[in-house]
Coordinates of C-alpha atoms in Angstrom, one line a residue:
Chain A
M1 CA -137.5 113.2 128.1
A2 CA -138.5 113.0 131.7
T3 CA -135.8 113.5 134.3
K4 CA -136.5 110.2 135.9
E5 CA -136.1 108.3 132.7
K6 CA -132.9 110.1 132.0
H7 CA -131.4 108.7 135.2
L8 CA -132.5 105.2 134.4
T9 CA -129.4 103.4 133.3
I10 CA -130.7 99.8 133.4
R11 CA -134.3 98.6 133.1
L12 CA -134.8 94.8 133.1
Q13 CA -138.3 93.5 132.6
G14 CA -139.3 89.9 132.9
I15 CA -135.9 88.6 132.1
K16 CA -135.7 84.8 131.7
K17 CA -132.8 82.7 130.8
L18 CA -133.5 79.1 130.0
Y19 CA -131.0 76.3 129.4
Q20 CA -131.7 73.0 127.8
I21 CA -130.1 70.2 129.8
G22 CA -131.0 66.9 128.2
D23 CA -134.8 66.8 127.9
Q24 CA -135.3 69.3 130.7
E25 CA -135.5 73.0 130.5
V26 CA -133.8 74.7 133.4
A27 CA -134.4 78.4 134.2
A28 CA -131.3 80.1 135.4
L29 CA -133.2 83.4 135.6
N30 CA -136.9 83.2 136.2
G31 CA -138.4 86.6 135.5
I32 CA -136.2 89.4 136.8
T33 CA -137.5 92.9 136.8
L34 CA -135.1 95.5 138.0
D35 CA -134.3 99.2 137.5
I36 CA -130.9 100.7 138.3
H37 CA -130.5 104.4 138.2
S38 CA -127.5 106.4 137.1
G39 CA -125.0 106.8 139.9
E40 CA -126.2 103.8 141.9
F41 CA -123.7 101.5 143.6
A42 CA -125.5 98.1 143.6
A43 CA -124.2 94.9 145.1
L44 CA -125.5 91.7 143.6
M45 CA -125.4 88.8 146.1
G46 CA -126.4 85.2 146.2
P47 CA -125.2 81.7 146.7
S48 CA -123.6 79.8 143.9
G49 CA -126.1 78.4 141.5
S50 CA -128.5 81.3 142.3
G51 CA -128.3 82.7 138.8
K52 CA -126.3 85.8 139.8
S53 CA -123.5 85.1 137.3
T54 CA -126.1 84.6 134.5
L55 CA -127.7 87.9 135.5
M56 CA -124.2 89.5 135.5
N57 CA -123.5 88.2 132.0
I58 CA -126.8 89.6 130.7
L59 CA -126.3 92.9 132.4
G60 CA -122.8 93.0 131.0
C61 CA -124.1 92.3 127.5
L62 CA -122.0 89.1 127.3
D63 CA -125.1 87.1 127.0
R64 CA -128.7 87.5 125.8
P65 CA -131.8 86.6 127.8
T66 CA -134.1 84.0 126.4
M67 CA -137.0 86.4 126.9
G68 CA -137.7 89.7 128.4
S69 CA -136.6 93.2 127.8
Y70 CA -133.3 94.9 128.7
Q71 CA -133.0 98.6 128.2
L72 CA -129.5 100.0 128.6
D73 CA -129.6 103.9 128.5
G74 CA -133.0 103.6 126.9
Q75 CA -131.8 101.3 124.2
E76 CA -133.2 97.8 123.9
V77 CA -130.2 95.4 123.9
A78 CA -131.8 92.1 124.6
H79 CA -131.8 91.0 121.0
L80 CA -128.7 92.6 119.5
S81 CA -126.3 90.7 117.3
D82 CA -123.0 89.5 118.6
D83 CA -121.1 92.4 117.0
E84 CA -123.6 95.0 118.3
L85 CA -123.3 93.5 121.8
A86 CA -119.5 93.8 121.4
A87 CA -119.8 97.5 120.5
T88 CA -122.2 98.1 123.4
R89 CA -119.7 96.4 125.8
N90 CA -116.9 98.5 124.4
K91 CA -118.7 101.8 124.7
K92 CA -121.0 101.5 127.8
I93 CA -119.6 98.8 130.1
G94 CA -116.3 98.5 131.9
F95 CA -115.5 95.1 133.4
V96 CA -113.5 94.2 136.5
F97 CA -113.0 90.5 137.0
Q98 CA -112.0 88.3 140.0
N99 CA -108.9 87.0 138.3
F100 CA -108.1 90.4 136.6
N101 CA -108.0 89.0 133.1
L102 CA -105.1 91.1 131.9
L103 CA -103.2 90.1 128.8
S104 CA -99.9 88.7 130.1
R105 CA -97.7 89.5 127.1
I106 CA -98.3 93.2 127.0
S107 CA -97.5 96.1 129.4
A108 CA -99.9 97.5 131.9
L109 CA -100.3 100.6 129.8
D110 CA -101.2 98.6 126.7
N111 CA -103.6 96.5 128.7
V112 CA -105.4 99.7 129.9
A113 CA -105.4 101.0 126.3
L114 CA -106.9 97.8 124.8
P115 CA -110.6 98.8 124.9
L116 CA -109.6 102.0 123.0
V117 CA -108.1 99.9 120.2
Y118 CA -111.5 98.3 119.6
A119 CA -113.1 101.7 119.9
G120 CA -111.0 102.9 117.0
V121 CA -109.1 105.5 118.9
G122 CA -105.8 106.6 117.4
R123 CA -102.5 105.5 119.0
K124 CA -101.5 108.8 120.5
E125 CA -104.8 109.6 122.2
R126 CA -105.0 106.0 123.4
M127 CA -101.7 106.2 125.2
E128 CA -102.6 109.6 126.7
R129 CA -105.9 108.4 128.1
A130 CA -104.5 105.1 129.3
K131 CA -101.7 106.9 131.1
Y132 CA -104.2 109.3 132.7
F133 CA -106.3 106.4 134.1
L134 CA -103.2 104.5 135.2
D135 CA -102.1 107.6 137.1
A136 CA -105.6 107.8 138.6
V137 CA -105.3 104.3 140.2
G138 CA -101.8 105.2 141.4
L139 CA -99.8 103.1 139.0
G140 CA -98.3 105.7 136.7
D141 CA -94.8 104.5 137.5
R142 CA -95.7 100.9 136.6
A143 CA -96.9 101.6 133.1
D144 CA -94.2 99.5 131.3
H145 CA -94.5 96.6 133.7
Q146 CA -96.0 93.4 132.4
P147 CA -98.9 92.0 134.6
N148 CA -96.8 89.2 136.0
E149 CA -94.4 91.8 137.5
L150 CA -97.2 93.3 139.5
S151 CA -98.9 92.3 142.8
G152 CA -102.5 91.1 142.8
G153 CA -103.7 94.5 144.1
Q154 CA -101.8 96.3 141.4
R155 CA -103.1 94.0 138.7
Q156 CA -106.7 94.7 139.9
R157 CA -106.0 98.5 139.8
V158 CA -104.7 98.1 136.2
A159 CA -107.9 96.2 135.4
I160 CA -110.0 99.1 137.0
A161 CA -108.1 101.6 134.9
R162 CA -108.9 99.5 131.8
A163 CA -112.6 99.4 132.8
L164 CA -112.6 103.2 133.1
V165 CA -110.6 104.1 130.0
N166 CA -113.4 104.3 127.5
D167 CA -115.6 106.3 130.0
P168 CA -118.4 103.7 130.3
H169 CA -121.8 104.2 131.8
I170 CA -121.6 101.2 134.0
I171 CA -118.7 99.4 135.8
M172 CA -119.4 95.7 136.2
A173 CA -117.3 94.1 138.9
D174 CA -117.4 90.4 139.3
E175 CA -115.9 89.4 142.8
P176 CA -113.2 92.0 142.3
T177 CA -111.6 91.3 145.7
G178 CA -112.1 87.6 145.6
N179 CA -108.4 86.9 144.9
L180 CA -106.9 89.7 147.1
D181 CA -105.6 90.0 150.6
T182 CA -107.3 92.3 153.2
K183 CA -105.0 95.2 152.5
S184 CA -105.5 95.2 148.8
T185 CA -109.2 94.5 149.2
K186 CA -109.5 97.7 151.3
E187 CA -107.6 99.7 148.6
I188 CA -109.7 98.4 145.8
M189 CA -112.9 99.1 147.7
E190 CA -111.7 102.6 148.3
I191 CA -111.3 103.1 144.6
F192 CA -114.8 101.8 144.0
E193 CA -116.2 104.1 146.6
G194 CA -114.3 107.0 145.0
M195 CA -115.8 106.1 141.6
H196 CA -119.3 106.0 143.2
A197 CA -118.7 109.4 144.8
K198 CA -117.9 110.7 141.3
G199 CA -121.3 109.5 140.1
R200 CA -120.5 106.3 138.3
T201 CA -123.0 103.5 138.1
I202 CA -121.4 100.4 139.7
I203 CA -122.7 96.9 139.8
L204 CA -120.7 94.6 142.1
V205 CA -121.1 90.9 142.4
T206 CA -119.9 89.4 145.6
H207 CA -120.8 86.9 148.3
E208 CA -119.1 88.7 151.1
P209 CA -121.5 90.8 153.2
E210 CA -118.8 93.2 154.2
I211 CA -118.0 94.0 150.6
A212 CA -121.7 94.3 149.8
A213 CA -122.0 96.7 152.7
C214 CA -119.9 99.3 150.8
A215 CA -122.6 99.5 148.2
S216 CA -125.6 101.8 148.5
R217 CA -128.0 99.0 147.4
Q218 CA -128.0 95.3 148.0
L219 CA -129.8 92.8 145.8
L220 CA -130.1 89.2 146.7
V221 CA -130.6 86.7 144.0
R222 CA -132.0 83.2 144.8
D223 CA -133.3 80.5 142.4
G224 CA -133.3 82.9 139.5
V225 CA -135.3 85.7 141.1
I226 CA -134.5 88.7 143.2
T227 CA -135.6 88.0 146.7
R228 CA -134.4 91.0 148.5
D229 CA -133.8 94.6 147.4
E230 CA -132.5 97.0 150.1
G231 CA -131.6 100.6 149.8
K232 CA -133.4 101.0 146.5
G233 CA -133.3 104.4 144.9
V234 CA -130.5 105.7 147.2
V235 CA -128.4 107.8 144.9
M236 CA -125.3 109.4 146.3
D237 CA -125.6 113.1 146.0
V238 CA -123.2 114.5 143.5
V239 CA -121.5 117.4 145.2
Chain B
M1 CA -109.7 98.8 114.4
L2 CA -106.8 99.8 112.2
F3 CA -104.9 97.2 110.1
S4 CA -101.6 98.3 111.7
E5 CA -102.9 97.4 115.1
S6 CA -103.8 93.9 114.0
F7 CA -100.5 93.6 112.3
Q8 CA -98.7 94.7 115.5
M9 CA -100.7 92.2 117.6
A10 CA -99.8 89.4 115.1
I11 CA -96.1 90.3 115.3
T12 CA -96.2 90.4 119.1
A13 CA -97.8 87.0 119.2
L14 CA -95.3 85.5 116.7
M15 CA -92.4 86.9 118.6
A16 CA -93.7 85.5 121.9
N17 CA -93.2 82.0 120.4
K18 CA -90.1 82.5 118.2
L19 CA -89.0 78.9 117.9
R20 CA -92.6 77.7 117.2
S21 CA -93.1 80.4 114.6
L22 CA -89.9 79.5 112.9
L23 CA -90.7 75.8 112.8
T24 CA -94.1 76.6 111.4
M25 CA -92.5 78.8 108.7
L26 CA -90.1 76.0 107.9
G27 CA -92.8 74.1 106.0
I28 CA -93.4 77.1 103.8
I29 CA -89.7 77.9 103.5
I30 CA -88.9 74.4 102.3
G31 CA -91.9 74.4 100.0
V32 CA -91.2 77.7 98.3
G33 CA -87.4 77.0 98.1
A34 CA -88.1 73.6 96.5
V35 CA -90.5 75.0 94.0
I36 CA -88.0 77.7 92.9
A37 CA -85.0 75.4 92.8
M38 CA -86.8 72.6 91.0
V39 CA -88.4 74.9 88.4
S40 CA -85.0 76.6 87.8
V41 CA -83.5 73.1 87.1
G42 CA -86.4 72.4 84.7
M43 CA -86.0 75.7 83.0
G44 CA -82.3 75.1 82.7
V45 CA -82.9 71.8 80.8
R46 CA -85.3 73.7 78.6
S47 CA -82.9 76.5 77.8
N48 CA -80.1 74.0 77.1
I49 CA -82.3 72.2 74.6
Q50 CA -83.5 75.4 73.0
T51 CA -80.0 76.8 72.5
S52 CA -78.8 73.5 71.0
I53 CA -81.7 73.4 68.6
A54 CA -81.4 77.1 67.8
S55 CA -77.7 76.5 67.0
L56 CA -78.8 74.3 64.2
G57 CA -80.6 77.3 62.8
S58 CA -84.2 78.5 63.3
N59 CA -87.2 77.8 61.0
M60 CA -85.3 74.8 59.6
L61 CA -86.5 72.0 57.4
I62 CA -84.1 69.2 56.8
I63 CA -84.5 67.0 53.7
S64 CA -82.7 63.7 54.0
P65 CA -82.6 60.6 51.7
G66 CA -84.9 57.7 52.7
S67 CA -83.7 54.2 53.2
S68 CA -83.0 52.0 50.3
D69 CA -85.6 49.2 49.8
R70 CA -84.8 47.7 46.4
G71 CA -85.3 44.2 47.5
G72 CA -83.2 42.2 50.0
P73 CA -82.1 43.8 53.3
R74 CA -83.1 47.4 53.6
G75 CA -80.5 50.0 54.0
A76 CA -80.2 52.5 56.9
A77 CA -82.1 55.8 56.7
G78 CA -80.2 58.1 54.5
S79 CA -78.7 55.4 52.4
M80 CA -80.6 56.3 49.3
T81 CA -78.6 58.0 46.7
T82 CA -81.4 59.8 44.9
L83 CA -81.2 63.2 46.5
K84 CA -79.2 65.4 44.3
Y85 CA -77.7 68.9 44.3
D86 CA -80.2 69.8 41.6
D87 CA -83.0 69.0 44.0
A88 CA -81.6 71.7 46.3
V89 CA -81.4 74.2 43.4
A90 CA -84.9 73.4 42.4
V91 CA -86.3 73.9 45.9
K92 CA -84.5 77.2 46.1
N93 CA -85.8 78.4 42.7
K94 CA -89.4 77.1 42.7
I95 CA -90.6 77.4 46.2
K96 CA -91.5 80.8 47.9
N97 CA -90.8 81.8 51.4
I98 CA -87.4 80.3 51.6
D99 CA -84.3 82.2 52.7
Y100 CA -81.5 79.6 52.2
V101 CA -81.1 76.2 50.9
S102 CA -77.9 74.3 51.9
P103 CA -77.1 70.8 50.7
T104 CA -74.3 68.9 52.5
V105 CA -72.4 65.7 52.4
S106 CA -70.0 64.7 55.2
S107 CA -67.6 61.9 56.1
S108 CA -64.8 61.3 58.6
Y109 CA -61.2 61.8 57.5
Q110 CA -57.8 62.0 58.9
V111 CA -56.6 65.6 58.7
V112 CA -52.8 66.2 58.7
N113 CA -50.6 69.2 59.2
G114 CA -46.9 68.4 59.3
N115 CA -46.5 65.9 62.1
Q116 CA -49.9 66.6 63.7
N117 CA -52.9 64.7 62.7
W118 CA -56.6 64.7 63.8
N119 CA -59.6 62.7 62.9
T120 CA -62.7 64.7 62.3
T121 CA -65.9 65.1 60.3
V122 CA -65.3 66.8 56.9
T123 CA -68.5 68.4 55.6
G124 CA -69.0 69.5 52.0
V125 CA -71.1 72.7 52.1
T126 CA -72.3 75.6 49.9
P127 CA -71.8 79.3 50.9
E128 CA -75.4 79.4 52.2
F129 CA -74.4 77.0 55.0
M130 CA -72.7 79.9 56.9
A131 CA -75.9 81.9 57.1
I132 CA -78.1 78.9 57.8
R133 CA -76.0 77.7 60.8
S134 CA -75.2 81.3 61.9
L135 CA -71.5 80.6 61.7
E136 CA -69.0 83.5 62.1
V137 CA -65.5 83.5 60.6
S138 CA -62.9 84.8 63.1
T139 CA -60.1 85.0 60.5
G140 CA -60.0 84.5 56.8
S141 CA -63.2 83.8 54.8
F142 CA -65.8 81.1 54.3
I143 CA -66.2 79.0 51.2
S144 CA -67.3 81.2 48.2
K145 CA -69.5 80.5 45.2
S146 CA -66.4 80.4 43.0
D147 CA -64.7 77.8 45.3
L148 CA -67.9 75.7 44.8
D149 CA -67.9 76.1 41.0
K150 CA -64.2 75.4 40.6
R151 CA -64.2 72.5 43.1
Q152 CA -61.4 74.2 44.9
R153 CA -59.3 72.3 47.5
V154 CA -59.9 74.8 50.3
A155 CA -61.0 74.2 53.9
V156 CA -62.5 76.2 56.7
L157 CA -61.6 74.8 60.2
G158 CA -63.3 74.8 63.5
S159 CA -61.3 76.0 66.5
T160 CA -60.9 72.5 68.0
V161 CA -59.3 71.3 64.8
V162 CA -57.0 74.4 64.7
E163 CA -55.9 73.8 68.3
N164 CA -55.0 70.2 67.5
L165 CA -53.2 70.8 64.2
F166 CA -51.7 74.2 64.6
G167 CA -51.6 75.0 68.4
T168 CA -51.5 78.7 68.7
E169 CA -50.3 79.4 65.1
N170 CA -52.5 81.1 62.5
P171 CA -53.6 78.4 60.1
V172 CA -54.9 80.7 57.4
S173 CA -53.1 80.3 54.0
R174 CA -51.4 77.2 55.3
N175 CA -51.7 73.8 53.6
I176 CA -53.1 70.7 55.3
R177 CA -53.8 67.2 54.0
I178 CA -57.3 65.7 54.2
N179 CA -57.3 62.0 53.3
N180 CA -53.9 62.6 51.8
Q181 CA -55.1 65.4 49.4
P182 CA -53.7 68.8 49.8
F183 CA -56.1 71.6 51.0
K184 CA -55.5 75.3 51.6
V185 CA -56.9 76.7 54.8
I186 CA -58.9 79.8 54.0
G187 CA -60.7 80.5 57.3
V188 CA -61.2 79.7 60.9
L189 CA -64.6 79.7 62.6
D190 CA -65.6 81.4 65.8
S191 CA -66.0 78.9 68.6
K192 CA -69.6 77.7 69.2
G193 CA -68.8 75.6 72.2
Q194 CA -70.5 72.4 73.2
S195 CA -74.0 71.5 72.1
S196 CA -76.3 70.4 74.9
M197 CA -75.9 66.8 73.7
G198 CA -72.3 67.1 74.6
Q199 CA -71.1 67.4 71.0
D200 CA -68.1 69.6 70.3
Q201 CA -69.4 72.0 67.6
D202 CA -65.9 73.3 66.9
D203 CA -64.5 69.9 65.9
V204 CA -65.4 70.4 62.2
V205 CA -63.8 71.0 58.8
Y206 CA -65.9 72.5 56.0
I207 CA -64.9 72.2 52.3
P208 CA -66.9 73.0 49.1
L209 CA -69.7 70.6 48.4
T210 CA -68.5 69.9 44.9
T211 CA -65.0 69.1 46.1
A212 CA -66.3 66.7 48.7
Q213 CA -68.6 65.0 46.2
E214 CA -66.2 64.6 43.3
R215 CA -62.7 64.8 44.7
M216 CA -63.1 63.1 48.0
Q217 CA -66.1 60.7 48.0
G218 CA -66.7 60.3 44.3
I219 CA -70.5 60.5 44.6
T220 CA -73.2 62.6 42.9
Y221 CA -75.8 62.6 45.6
V222 CA -76.1 64.8 48.8
Q223 CA -76.7 63.5 52.3
S224 CA -79.0 66.3 53.5
I225 CA -80.5 69.5 52.4
N226 CA -81.1 72.2 55.0
V227 CA -83.8 74.7 54.1
Q228 CA -84.4 77.8 56.1
V229 CA -88.0 79.1 55.8
S230 CA -88.4 82.9 56.1
D231 CA -91.6 82.8 58.1
P232 CA -92.3 80.4 60.9
E233 CA -96.0 80.5 60.1
K234 CA -95.3 79.1 56.6
M235 CA -93.2 76.0 57.8
D236 CA -96.0 73.5 57.2
Q237 CA -96.9 74.9 53.9
V238 CA -93.3 75.0 52.6
Q239 CA -92.8 71.5 53.9
E240 CA -95.7 70.2 51.8
E241 CA -94.5 72.1 48.7
I242 CA -91.0 70.6 49.1
E243 CA -92.4 67.1 49.4
E244 CA -94.6 67.6 46.3
L245 CA -91.7 69.1 44.3
I246 CA -89.2 66.4 45.1
R247 CA -91.8 63.6 44.5
Q248 CA -92.3 65.1 41.1
R249 CA -88.6 65.3 40.4
H250 CA -88.0 61.8 41.6
H251 CA -91.0 60.5 39.6
I252 CA -92.7 58.9 42.5
A253 CA -96.2 57.7 41.7
A254 CA -99.1 58.5 43.9
G255 CA -99.4 56.0 46.7
K256 CA -95.7 55.0 46.6
E257 CA -93.4 55.6 49.5
D258 CA -91.1 58.7 49.4
D259 CA -87.4 58.1 48.9
F260 CA -86.7 61.1 51.2
N261 CA -87.8 62.6 54.5
V262 CA -88.5 66.2 55.4
R263 CA -88.1 66.9 59.1
N264 CA -89.3 70.1 60.7
L265 CA -86.9 71.4 63.4
T266 CA -89.5 73.8 64.8
S267 CA -91.8 70.9 65.4
I268 CA -89.0 69.0 67.1
M269 CA -88.3 72.0 69.2
E270 CA -92.0 72.3 70.1
T271 CA -92.0 68.7 71.2
M272 CA -88.9 69.2 73.2
N273 CA -90.4 72.3 74.7
Q274 CA -93.5 70.4 75.6
T275 CA -91.4 67.7 77.2
T276 CA -89.3 70.1 79.2
A277 CA -92.4 72.0 80.2
M278 CA -93.9 68.7 81.5
I279 CA -90.7 68.0 83.4
T280 CA -90.8 71.5 84.9
I281 CA -94.4 71.2 85.9
L282 CA -93.8 67.8 87.4
L283 CA -90.8 69.0 89.4
G284 CA -92.7 72.1 90.4
S285 CA -95.8 70.3 91.5
I286 CA -93.9 67.7 93.5
A287 CA -92.2 70.7 95.3
G288 CA -95.7 72.3 95.5
I289 CA -97.0 69.4 97.5
S290 CA -94.5 70.3 100.3
L291 CA -96.0 73.8 100.2
V292 CA -99.4 72.4 100.9
V293 CA -98.0 70.3 103.6
G294 CA -96.4 73.5 105.0
G295 CA -99.8 75.1 104.9
I296 CA -101.3 72.3 106.9
G297 CA -98.5 72.9 109.4
I298 CA -99.7 76.5 109.7
M299 CA -103.2 75.4 110.3
N300 CA -102.2 72.9 112.9
I301 CA -100.2 75.5 114.9
M302 CA -102.9 78.1 114.5
M303 CA -105.4 75.7 116.0
V304 CA -103.2 75.0 118.9
S305 CA -102.6 78.8 119.3
V306 CA -106.3 79.5 119.3
T307 CA -106.9 76.9 122.0
E308 CA -104.0 78.2 124.1
R309 CA -105.2 81.7 123.8
T310 CA -108.9 81.1 124.4
R311 CA -108.8 83.2 127.5
E312 CA -107.1 86.1 125.6
I313 CA -109.8 85.9 123.0
G314 CA -112.4 86.0 125.8
I315 CA -110.8 89.1 127.3
R316 CA -110.6 90.9 124.0
K317 CA -114.3 90.1 123.2
A318 CA -115.4 91.3 126.7
L319 CA -113.6 94.6 126.0
G320 CA -115.4 95.0 122.7
A321 CA -113.6 93.1 120.0
T322 CA -116.0 92.1 117.2
F323 CA -115.9 88.9 115.1
F324 CA -114.1 90.8 112.4
N325 CA -111.4 92.1 114.9
I326 CA -110.5 88.6 116.2
M327 CA -110.7 87.1 112.7
T328 CA -108.4 89.7 111.3
Q329 CA -105.9 89.3 114.2
F330 CA -105.5 85.6 113.7
L331 CA -105.7 85.7 109.9
I332 CA -102.9 88.3 109.8
E333 CA -100.8 86.0 112.0
S334 CA -101.0 83.1 109.6
V335 CA -100.5 85.4 106.6
V336 CA -97.4 86.9 108.2
I337 CA -96.1 83.3 108.6
G338 CA -96.8 82.8 104.9
V339 CA -95.2 86.0 103.9
I340 CA -92.0 85.7 106.0
G341 CA -91.7 82.0 105.1
G342 CA -92.2 82.8 101.5
L343 CA -89.5 85.5 101.5
I344 CA -87.0 83.3 103.2
G345 CA -88.0 80.4 100.9
I346 CA -87.2 82.6 97.8
V347 CA -83.8 83.4 99.1
L348 CA -83.2 79.7 99.9
G349 CA -84.5 78.6 96.5
C350 CA -82.3 81.0 94.6
G351 CA -79.4 79.9 96.7
I352 CA -80.0 76.2 96.1
S353 CA -80.4 76.9 92.4
K354 CA -77.1 78.8 92.2
L355 CA -75.5 75.9 94.2
I356 CA -76.7 73.3 91.8
A357 CA -75.4 75.4 88.9
Q358 CA -72.0 75.7 90.7
I359 CA -71.5 72.2 91.9
G360 CA -73.3 70.3 89.1
K361 CA -71.9 72.5 86.3
F362 CA -75.5 72.6 85.1
T363 CA -77.4 75.6 83.8
T364 CA -80.2 76.6 86.0
V365 CA -82.5 79.4 85.0
I366 CA -84.2 81.5 87.7
T367 CA -87.2 83.5 86.3
I368 CA -89.5 85.9 88.1
L369 CA -92.6 83.8 87.4
P370 CA -92.0 80.8 89.7
I371 CA -90.8 83.2 92.4
L372 CA -93.9 85.3 92.1
V373 CA -96.2 82.3 91.8
S374 CA -94.7 80.4 94.8
F375 CA -94.7 83.6 96.9
V376 CA -98.3 84.4 96.1
F377 CA -99.1 80.7 96.7
S378 CA -97.4 80.8 100.1
V379 CA -99.3 83.9 101.1
G380 CA -102.5 82.3 99.8
I381 CA -101.8 79.2 101.8
G382 CA -101.3 81.3 105.0
L383 CA -104.6 82.9 104.3
F384 CA -106.5 79.7 103.3
F385 CA -105.2 77.6 106.2
G386 CA -105.6 80.5 108.6
I387 CA -109.3 81.0 107.9
Y388 CA -110.6 78.0 109.8
P389 CA -108.6 78.6 113.0
A390 CA -109.3 82.4 112.8
R391 CA -113.0 81.7 112.4
K392 CA -112.9 79.3 115.3
A393 CA -111.3 82.0 117.4
A394 CA -113.7 84.7 116.3
K395 CA -116.8 82.5 117.0
L396 CA -115.8 81.7 120.6
D397 CA -118.5 82.6 123.1
P398 CA -117.0 85.3 125.4
I399 CA -118.4 83.8 128.5
E400 CA -117.1 80.3 127.7
A401 CA -113.7 81.8 126.7
L402 CA -113.4 83.8 129.9
R403 CA -114.1 80.7 132.0
Y404 CA -111.5 78.7 130.1
E405 CA -108.5 77.7 132.3

C-alpha cells in the first residue's frame, strides 16, 4: 500500500445528505469531497444551518449519507448497518460533546471505562486503562466522583479521557468548549493541542475563530458544501 | 458485552429509583402471592375431600336398596327390604376381583353405662368391615366370625362413645346396655377424627350384623353392602357383574327397574376431584389476572424509564453500544423486577397460606407446582412486557437521542 494512502484517515467523495420535508427534498449536504490525513487537526466551521452538524454526524458514523462514499481507514462505511456503525464508532472514533454527555449515576472512572464495556474488554483491564487516561487528563484523584460533583472543565476532561480510552483513530469534538469559561477553555484546548502533538487525528467543530485557530487546518461549511479549506495537508511533525 | 455487565447496569438503574422499582414489583408480588395462596386453599379443599372419601375405603362399591314403589306413595331411597345378607355372600363368592364384602345395618339407639347415657348410631357389621374401612382397634378386639354366627351381644366402641360413657376408664370387658339390652364391650377403636363433612367418625358403636338384624331390629334385610374391589381398573366391570348378579337373584325381568343401587366411590371421588380442580383453577386464574396486571405495570414503568433515559441511551450508542447491548440492558432490568417480585411474592403467598390455615383453622396445601409455575410466569411476564420498551430503547436513533433534553 502506498505511503500516502496509509496516511489517509478519512476520504469523503460526493457526500450528499437529503431530507424529505413535506413534498420538498432539502439537501443538508450537497456534494462534499474531503480528505483528512492521519495526524491532522482540522477545525470544522460554519454558521448554524450550514450542514456542519450533519457532516459531523456522518464523519462520526452516527449517520449515513444519502449518497456518496466515505472511506474510514480505507474501509467503506457509508452503507454499514446500525450495529456495524456502532462497532466502528466504538473502535475508531472518540467523541467529545459540548454538553459532556457523561452518565450521571456512575463514577468518573466508570464513565471513562464505558466504551471498553462495549468493546468487550474485561473488568480488570478496563479499570486499569480508564485509570491511566483519567490520570493523563489530571483527574486521577477524582476517579470515584460522580459527574455532578465535578466542575464543567473537569467533566469535559473526563469526557476526553473517555474519548481516548479505546485508542481511536479520530477524536471528534463538537463544540467542546461551548459550555466552558475562559480558563477551562484554555485547559481543554491545551489538551487537544497535546493530543495533536502526539499524532492523533482531531476534527473539531466550532464557531469561534480563536478556537479554530488552534487547529492546523480550517474548513468552512456553507449551504452544504465546503467553501474554504485552509492549511490543507499541514501535518504536525511527529518528533 | 458480558451478561454480568448488563446485570450490573440493571441493578444500578433499579437501585437509583428504589421506591419506583418496589412499586413496580408490587404488582408481581401481589400476583404471585395471590396465586400461591389461592391455589393452596383450593388444594386444601381437595385434600380434605380426598381424605374423607379415602376414609370410607378405596376402590369401594356401595350396594344399597332402591326405593319401594309398590303402588301408592313411594318410599325413600333405601326403603326396599329386598337386599339380603345372602346377596352379599353371593357377590363375595361368585364375582372375581373382590377383596372384601361387608353388609351393614344401622340405627340410632340410647347406649347406657351405669348412670351415663349417650345416643349414637349402632351399626351391625361383619368382620370384613374392619378391613374395608381401615379401622384399627386400640384395645381389645373387633367382631369375629363366631360372634357373627352366634349372634353374640358384643360391641366395639368408638372413642367419642367411650369418652361419654366411661370417661378415662377402660371399657373393655365391661357391660353396657344398648336399647335396654345388655352388651359386652370387646374392643375400642383408634380415633379417626372428624370427616371433612364435619361428622365425628368416632361417635360409633359396632355390633355383629346378625345381632343387629335379629335381636335389635327384627329384620332380615341389610341396608347396604360395601364391596372393595381389588383393582381400580376393574371397578366398572365388577359393578356391572354385581348389578347382573343381583338382578338375577331378585328375579328382575329385563327392562324392569332395579330394586337396588350400586354406587362407585371412585367415580364420586373423581367428580369431587374435578370439581375441586375447577375451583383451584378458577381461584388461580383470578389471581393470575393480577399477575398480568402487574406485568402491564412493569411495561408502563419501563416505557417511562426509556423516555427518561433517552439521552443515556444516545450516549451509550455513540460510544458503541449495539442494538443487542441496549436491548439486553433494558430486558434484564424488567426481568430482574419479575424475578425479585416473584421471589418476594412466593414468600408472601406461603405466609398468607399459613395465616389462613392458622386463623381459619382450614387446611391449606402448599405444593411446589404453583410456586414454580407462578415464578416462571412472573419472570416470563417481566420478559414479555419488557420486550416492547427494550426494543423501543434499542431502536432509538443515536443523533435524536443525544439531542433529547
